[in-house]
Amino acid sequence: MEQTATEPATDEALSAEDLAQIARQRAATYAFIARLYRVEVDQDLLDSLAATRYPARTGNDDVDHGYYLIARFMSNTWADTLTDLAVDYVRAFIGHGNNAYSAAYPYESVYTSEKRLMMQDARDEVLAIYRSCHLDKAASWKENEDHIAVELEFMQIMCERAAVALEAGDEDAAMTAFKTQRNFLDDHLYAWAGMMTADLKKFARTGLYQGLAYLTDGFLKTDNEFLADLLDEA
Amino acid sequence: MNELSHATEAADDLVLDEEFDPLAATDPEPAEPNAAETGANAEEGDAFLPYVGSPDEAPAAPAPDERPAAERIADLFDRMRPRRQVFLGILRFCQTPQRIADVDAEVERLQKHDYSVYNGANLCGQLERAGALERTGSDEVSEPQLVEEDDGSAYWVPTEHVPEQWQITEAGQAYLDADAPEDRLRAKLAEDAAYERIYLQVLQMCAAEGGATAKAMDDALINDELLQKPRLYAAYFFNNLAECGALVWDGAWRITDLGRACADELAARAEA
């Protein structure tokens, strides 16, 4: 089945219905990016990536370049692509040195603590935010709560909550969700992801993970701008 | 949602602590160490944990192996001796271009009775890095197709990649041509001339109907006076013969044509 990756949202005058649809599209993009960070690509995801159409003119150069790199990678797969991607995932996110600068460590604490350690203040803060929104780490997730996949999934859930609220006519609840997202981007996700993606561009060798770095940069920037415009107008 | 679960369903089972501040420190800050604890040369600001590395110390990317292909291939075969016969089988199979799936199937056949953690892709990748195999049709990078929609939007659509094939390289063919199992067997027998009788006994056991098991050969040789000092076991002999192509394992150790010729020669020498 052909799928289409979603484009970043724009700030034109919007009805509640339009806003709900945009919120669902944003949720889909957050889910897509989160999945690529969470664990290695498996066969189901690889098949899905091969069947996806990637937007070519979103208005953000980083998003466009990221989607292009992913599409080009998917145009050059071979019998052992899953192994290539698994190797690159380890190379990019785990590294092979005992040095805190050997990979693009996907944890906020590493990039926001003085000594690049895990389980620092950032993890405690995002955990508190999740719990304030009645969310907690799933039992199956063994990594820390400030892993980029979890932070992206938090944004995904807030998008879905906003969409549900808008569809139910509850604009206040939707605005609360949007404000939570904006604060979370400003204080956490958008504040550190750029440093991680800079390392990802340095360490990753496959087009998929290179493209993921550009896509993350462009999408978070665009989404941050969208929320700022939306909430400033409101 | 995968990693964040909704806690509201279980809210009735939880009591909320209204005084709890999740951002409050749960442990007091550790006391700053005094000079006696950290040493007289400790700089101000050094805490218990040292800084872990620095950007300038980040490991550099590994340098590419620029040795000649012949040297890399010889090194690979030397490092992975237990996979020698499989590597040679892959090179023979790829003397004509073969689809990757077909090579993978051939490797499965070669390793049917010889379990390995390496699959066809791993082994072919190692041969490729050594310069013995190459992928045909892979020089050009395929570009995705740009599809324009009526509303002005555009999408990249991944194109289907032309199936690649494995093919032996010149260096790989040279190594294959130079492989002379007879010569290797003669060299090994010359090196172990004192044990010709043992090699003959092992070959004859493996020539029997149904081949021979490692245990049977071990039981037959365990008390042989020739193998007490230095202490040697049956595995030394049948592994050497297998590496030279005189024996093959397919559920039991069986003699090959080369092994039969060798056994005949050793038997003739023993009678002389």
XYZ file of C-alpha atoms in Angstrom:
506
model
C 0.000 0.000 0.000
C 1.387 3.381 -0.999
C 1.840 5.775 1.872
C 2.730 9.415 1.945
C 4.973 10.991 4.532
C 3.477 14.176 5.979
C 4.686 17.721 5.498
C 5.278 20.267 8.254
C 2.264 22.426 9.141
C 1.785 26.032 7.967
C 0.277 28.977 9.792
C -2.517 30.051 7.432
C -5.941 30.909 8.929
C -7.385 27.641 10.155
C -10.708 26.247 11.201
C -10.948 23.780 14.073
C -11.349 21.011 11.520
C -8.229 22.114 9.628
C -6.323 22.391 12.878
C -7.360 18.896 13.927
C -6.190 17.502 10.599
C -2.887 19.322 10.906
C -2.497 17.994 14.449
C -2.976 14.438 13.176
C -0.458 14.999 10.383
C 2.029 16.350 12.897
C 1.389 13.311 15.106
C 2.120 11.020 12.159
C 5.419 12.758 11.452
C 6.451 12.647 15.113
C 5.590 8.936 15.158
C 7.605 8.308 11.977
C 10.703 10.071 13.291
C 10.377 8.485 16.748
C 10.226 5.000 15.253
C 13.489 5.492 13.397
C 15.217 6.525 16.617
C 13.637 3.922 18.865
C 15.247 0.701 17.584
C 16.849 -0.675 14.449
C 14.835 -0.937 11.259
C 13.100 -4.302 10.852
C 11.714 -5.928 7.702
C 8.192 -4.558 8.194
C 9.464 -1.017 8.550
C 11.818 -1.438 5.601
C 8.915 -2.581 3.419
C 6.875 0.377 4.650
C 9.686 2.813 3.874
C 9.978 1.386 0.357
C 6.260 1.962 -0.220
C 6.227 5.546 1.124
C 6.125 8.717 -0.988
C 8.293 11.464 0.480
C 7.337 15.166 0.132
C 9.788 17.008 -2.109
C 8.736 20.680 -1.613
C 7.712 21.329 1.968
C 9.158 24.834 2.201
C 11.893 23.771 4.607
C 15.239 22.883 3.026
C 16.274 20.489 5.786
C 13.009 18.560 5.626
C 13.238 18.363 1.832
C 16.845 17.187 1.951
C 16.080 14.677 4.687
C 13.213 13.112 2.757
C 15.327 13.057 -0.421
C 18.175 11.227 1.317
C 15.769 8.650 2.734
C 14.079 8.146 -0.636
C 17.422 7.781 -2.377
C 18.585 5.263 0.202
C 15.415 3.266 -0.353
C 16.131 3.313 -4.101
C 19.437 1.505 -3.497
C 18.567 -1.303 -1.118
C 19.989 -4.780 -1.638
C 19.787 -8.219 -0.038
C 21.599 -7.199 3.135
C 20.204 -3.713 3.741
C 18.839 -4.635 7.180
C 22.320 -5.631 8.328
C 23.791 -2.419 6.906
C 21.188 -0.395 8.799
C 21.698 -2.314 12.042
C 25.442 -1.708 11.833
C 24.880 1.985 11.149
C 22.394 2.272 14.032
C 25.016 0.956 16.445
C 27.713 3.112 14.878
C 25.565 6.248 15.086
C 23.860 5.900 18.475
C 26.058 3.593 20.542
C 29.532 4.030 19.058
C 32.579 1.974 19.753
C 34.641 4.070 22.124
C 34.705 4.694 25.856
C 34.732 8.370 25.089
C 31.646 10.550 25.562
C 32.129 11.945 22.055
C 32.034 8.707 20.057
C 28.404 8.672 18.927
C 25.204 10.682 18.666
C 23.901 9.588 22.050
C 20.114 9.921 21.852
C 19.624 11.169 25.436
C 18.921 14.742 26.454
C 20.976 14.366 29.638
C 24.150 13.699 27.641
C 23.874 16.998 25.784
C 22.612 19.137 28.658
C 24.761 17.913 31.537
C 28.191 19.303 32.217
C 29.991 15.995 31.942
C 27.830 14.407 29.228
C 26.384 11.790 31.522
C 23.059 9.967 31.365
C 20.275 10.128 33.959
C 20.819 13.759 34.863
C 18.433 16.632 35.620
C 16.933 16.584 32.145
C 15.636 13.067 32.616
C 14.000 13.992 35.947
C 12.385 17.049 34.411
C 10.882 15.320 31.387
C 9.665 12.493 33.605
C 7.864 15.038 35.751
C 6.295 16.559 32.638
C 5.127 13.168 31.385
C 3.577 12.363 34.745
C 1.894 15.732 34.919
C 0.182 14.701 31.680
C -0.734 11.305 33.158
C 1.869 9.469 31.125
C 4.672 7.179 32.177
C 7.274 4.921 30.669
C 5.905 1.608 29.362
C 7.213 -1.499 31.137
C 8.685 -2.783 27.871
C 10.864 0.317 27.418
C 14.225 -0.219 29.065
C 15.878 3.045 28.089
C 15.710 6.375 29.891
C 12.773 8.722 29.686
C 14.835 11.462 28.034
C 15.605 9.248 25.026
C 14.731 11.202 21.906
C 12.226 8.554 20.800
C 10.249 9.027 24.021
C 10.337 12.822 23.799
C 9.110 12.638 20.201
C 6.349 10.230 21.223
C 5.287 12.671 23.929
C 4.864 15.301 21.219
C 2.923 12.760 19.163
C 0.517 12.078 22.047
C -0.036 15.790 22.644
C -0.837 16.225 18.938
C -3.356 13.393 19.116
C -4.926 14.844 22.255
C -5.232 18.210 20.584
C -6.858 16.626 17.540
C -9.355 14.724 19.671
C -10.172 17.867 21.657
C -10.698 19.938 18.507
C -12.919 17.271 16.966
C -14.964 17.284 20.176
C -15.234 21.069 20.114
C -13.052 21.573 23.198
C -10.738 24.375 22.081
C -9.454 25.042 25.591
C -8.147 21.502 25.950
C -6.592 21.751 22.498
C -4.830 24.992 23.363
C -3.564 23.463 26.599
C -2.056 20.615 24.600
C -0.483 23.045 22.133
C 0.981 25.143 24.951
C 2.394 22.022 26.594
C 4.009 21.144 23.289
C 5.475 24.590 22.819
C 6.920 24.647 26.328
C 8.309 21.150 25.884
C 9.972 22.125 22.621
C 11.427 25.315 24.070
C 12.643 23.812 27.345
C 13.649 20.376 26.141
C 13.347 18.683 22.754
C 14.170 21.596 20.445
C 16.865 22.858 22.840
C 19.094 19.786 22.532
C 18.076 17.791 19.450
C 20.163 19.990 17.145
C 23.342 19.028 18.962
C 22.485 15.353 18.684
C 21.618 15.575 14.988
C 24.923 17.360 14.334
C 26.667 14.311 15.767
C 24.336 12.018 13.836
C 25.415 13.655 10.572
C 29.005 13.055 11.587
C 28.724 9.405 12.604
C 25.968 7.917 10.433
C 26.994 6.571 7.046
C 23.754 5.365 5.515
C 21.475 7.769 3.726
C 18.595 6.716 5.971
C 20.152 7.989 9.180
C 21.750 10.966 7.486
C 18.326 11.858 6.163
C 16.805 11.336 9.603
C 19.166 13.967 11.027
C 18.123 16.594 8.451
C 14.467 15.670 8.760
C 14.587 16.032 12.543
C 16.261 19.435 12.309
C 13.834 20.795 9.748
C 10.668 19.355 11.237
C 11.341 20.522 14.793
C 12.213 24.012 13.541
C 9.077 24.227 11.445
C 6.875 22.787 14.184
C 8.300 25.203 16.734
C 7.533 28.106 14.396
C 4.026 26.766 13.740
C 3.219 26.526 17.443
C 4.662 29.978 18.127
C 2.526 31.539 15.377
C -0.571 29.591 16.436
C -0.313 30.495 20.103
C 0.709 34.096 19.474
C -2.369 34.580 17.291
C -4.532 32.933 19.914
C 1.800 4.589 21.543
C 4.596 2.332 22.528
C 6.829 3.723 25.218
C 4.511 6.038 27.136
C 1.490 4.431 28.737
C -1.610 6.148 30.024
C -1.658 6.065 33.778
C -5.200 7.369 34.110
C -6.713 3.899 33.812
C -4.987 2.904 37.026
C -5.654 6.238 38.763
C -8.131 4.605 41.156
C -5.333 2.364 42.416
C -2.968 5.223 43.187
C -2.869 7.784 45.996
C -1.422 11.100 44.925
C 1.048 12.780 47.229
C 0.098 16.458 46.991
C 3.347 17.478 48.726
C 5.546 15.659 46.239
C 7.729 17.926 44.136
C 9.244 15.859 41.319
C 11.893 18.503 40.690
C 13.096 18.640 44.272
C 16.496 17.020 44.920
C 16.060 13.707 46.704
C 19.657 13.483 47.871
C 21.695 16.278 49.397
C 24.483 17.612 47.225
C 27.697 15.678 47.957
C 30.151 17.696 50.023
C 33.037 19.217 48.132
C 36.138 17.064 48.734
C 38.900 18.740 50.637
C 42.452 18.947 49.393
C 43.521 15.941 51.445
C 40.964 13.759 49.694
C 41.625 14.931 46.168
C 45.369 15.502 46.341
C 47.382 18.624 46.601
C 47.290 19.249 42.853
C 43.530 19.027 42.467
C 42.244 22.041 40.553
C 39.340 24.025 41.844
C 36.092 22.698 40.385
C 37.253 19.074 40.044
C 34.539 16.909 41.540
C 34.540 13.149 42.052
C 34.001 12.257 38.414
C 36.585 13.174 35.815
C 35.500 14.529 32.470
C 35.045 11.637 30.090
C 36.995 12.390 26.976
C 36.871 15.505 24.880
C 35.832 16.322 21.327
C 39.486 16.404 20.299
C 39.958 12.824 21.481
C 37.032 11.395 19.564
C 38.172 8.300 17.697
C 38.921 8.904 14.049
C 37.264 6.828 11.382
C 39.269 3.640 10.700
C 41.766 4.034 7.870
C 40.863 2.123 4.707
C 42.851 -1.051 4.076
C 45.079 -0.156 1.131
C 47.056 -3.389 0.931
C 46.996 -5.222 -2.417
C 43.994 -7.508 -2.918
C 46.190 -10.603 -3.045
C 47.538 -9.817 0.411
C 44.090 -9.065 1.831
C 42.654 -12.290 0.434
C 45.512 -14.378 1.821
C 45.071 -12.680 5.193
C 41.337 -13.393 5.206
C 41.818 -17.072 4.438
C 44.514 -17.282 7.090
C 42.374 -15.556 9.750
C 39.279 -17.615 9.004
C 40.700 -21.050 8.350
C 37.563 -22.905 9.505
C 35.649 -21.143 6.699
C 38.238 -21.908 4.029
C 36.236 -24.515 2.142
C 33.141 -22.324 2.209
C 35.069 -19.315 0.884
C 36.531 -21.459 -1.914
C 33.059 -22.784 -2.682
C 31.703 -19.226 -2.961
C 34.528 -18.185 -5.289
C 33.990 -21.231 -7.519
C 30.237 -20.556 -7.637
C 30.789 -16.900 -8.544
C 33.112 -17.531 -11.460
C 30.008 -16.624 -13.440
C 27.866 -13.734 -12.095
C 25.298 -15.034 -9.644
C 22.270 -13.368 -8.091
C 22.789 -12.563 -4.443
C 19.899 -14.793 -3.401
C 21.450 -17.705 -5.316
C 24.814 -17.178 -3.626
C 23.082 -17.109 -0.237
C 21.409 -20.415 -1.080
C 24.733 -21.916 -2.166
C 26.314 -20.840 1.133
C 23.477 -22.514 2.996
C 24.197 -25.702 1.071
C 27.938 -25.441 1.755
C 27.309 -24.912 5.456
C 24.509 -27.434 5.810
C 26.644 -29.694 7.979
C 28.998 -26.976 9.169
C 27.106 -24.522 11.359
C 28.431 -20.984 11.289
C 27.311 -17.671 12.744
C 28.149 -16.167 9.348
C 25.519 -16.208 6.625
C 26.028 -15.711 2.904
C 25.856 -11.925 3.152
C 28.487 -11.822 5.920
C 30.902 -14.114 4.102
C 30.455 -12.419 0.734
C 30.924 -9.056 2.420
C 34.231 -10.238 3.835
C 35.330 -11.521 0.439
C 34.284 -8.212 -1.086
C 36.305 -6.222 1.419
C 39.298 -8.465 0.756
C 38.940 -7.850 -2.973
C 38.017 -11.401 -4.002
C 34.374 -10.653 -4.909
C 32.632 -7.664 -6.364
C 29.037 -6.638 -6.841
C 28.147 -6.046 -10.460
C 25.791 -3.282 -11.466
C 26.395 -1.328 -8.273
C 28.547 1.564 -9.529
C 25.636 3.856 -10.282
C 23.468 5.155 -7.466
C 19.767 4.927 -8.304
C 17.833 8.154 -7.841
C 14.247 8.265 -6.550
C 11.582 9.333 -9.017
C 10.095 12.826 -8.617
C 6.302 12.721 -9.069
C 4.496 16.035 -9.619
C 0.853 16.308 -8.562
C -1.834 18.545 -10.092
C -2.065 20.648 -6.933
C 1.608 21.618 -7.253
C 2.905 19.256 -4.622
C 5.693 16.825 -5.428
C 6.912 13.579 -3.953
C 10.005 11.399 -4.088
C 9.098 7.795 -4.882
C 11.779 5.148 -4.240
C 12.662 3.284 -7.421
C 13.224 -0.437 -7.598
C 16.906 -1.166 -7.579
C 18.367 -3.344 -10.319
C 19.241 -6.678 -8.676
C 22.948 -6.944 -8.053
C 25.072 -9.984 -8.613
C 28.222 -11.330 -7.022
C 31.148 -12.035 -9.317
C 34.701 -13.158 -8.641
C 37.410 -10.558 -9.226
C 40.741 -11.064 -10.969
C 42.472 -11.272 -7.617
C 39.908 -13.772 -6.384
C 40.308 -15.893 -9.525
C 44.085 -15.815 -9.101
C 43.743 -17.055 -5.521
C 41.321 -19.774 -6.607
C 43.644 -20.903 -9.399
C 46.602 -20.958 -7.029
C 44.761 -23.102 -4.503
C 46.325 -26.540 -4.776
C 44.913 -28.824 -2.092
C 47.193 -31.656 -3.246
C 50.245 -29.490 -2.617
C 48.930 -28.434 0.768
C 48.276 -32.056 1.684
C 51.773 -33.119 0.613
C 53.277 -30.256 2.599
C 51.292 -31.191 5.688
C 52.249 -34.893 5.391
C 55.881 -33.946 4.916
C 55.682 -31.756 8.011
C 54.099 -34.619 9.996
C 56.093 -37.433 8.386
C 56.434 -39.181 11.741
C 52.648 -39.607 11.867
C 52.036 -41.087 8.399
C 50.718 -44.286 9.953
C 48.146 -42.308 11.938
C 47.021 -40.297 8.906
C 46.599 -43.548 6.964
C 44.533 -45.081 9.783
C 42.251 -42.031 9.903
C 41.780 -42.049 6.114
C 40.960 -45.756 6.105
C 38.406 -45.330 8.903
C 36.728 -42.527 6.971
C 36.720 -44.602 3.767
C 34.450 -47.162 5.409
C 30.758 -47.324 4.550
C 29.003 -44.544 6.460
C 32.214 -42.707 7.228
C 33.600 -42.340 10.754
C 32.678 -40.299 13.775
C 35.086 -38.205 15.786
C 34.462 -40.418 18.817
C 35.236 -43.595 16.906
C 38.533 -42.186 15.668
C 39.353 -40.860 19.113
C 38.661 -44.261 20.703
C 40.857 -45.964 18.097
C 43.825 -43.620 18.651
C 43.634 -42.610 22.311
C 46.137 -45.186 23.508
C 48.418 -45.184 20.460
C 51.961 -44.905 21.801
C 52.952 -42.540 18.999
C 50.477 -39.929 20.292
C 51.488 -39.840 23.960
C 54.450 -37.485 23.755
C 53.697 -34.934 22.530
C 50.057 -35.635 23.318
C 47.938 -35.545 20.194
C 44.337 -36.545 19.588
C 42.382 -37.716 16.566
C 40.993 -34.210 15.972
C 44.455 -32.914 15.050
C 44.672 -35.369 12.190
C 41.152 -35.297 10.760
C 41.030 -31.480 10.942
C 44.335 -31.244 9.052
C 43.048 -33.663 6.412
C 39.766 -31.744 6.101
C 41.574 -28.444 5.660
C 43.514 -29.982 2.778
C 40.363 -31.415 1.188
C 41.108 -35.087 1.923
C 38.073 -35.424 4.236
C 34.670 -33.791 4.333
C 32.042 -33.625 7.100
C 28.407 -34.255 6.179
C 27.174 -35.771 9.377
C 30.158 -38.098 9.505
C 33.748 -37.749 8.359
C 34.029 -39.147 4.828
C 36.956 -39.528 2.498
C 37.153 -37.546 -0.744
C 38.789 -38.535 -4.025
C 41.890 -36.653 -2.962
C 41.827 -38.507 0.344
C 41.561 -41.874 -1.446
C 44.570 -41.068 -3.622
C 46.496 -40.009 -0.550
C 45.504 -43.173 1.351
C 46.661 -45.340 -1.573
C 50.002 -43.554 -1.634
C 50.497 -43.839 2.126
C 49.514 -47.542 2.063
C 52.008 -48.212 -0.739
C 54.751 -46.485 1.243
C 53.864 -48.432 4.372
C 54.154 -51.767 2.541
C 57.410 -50.815 0.895
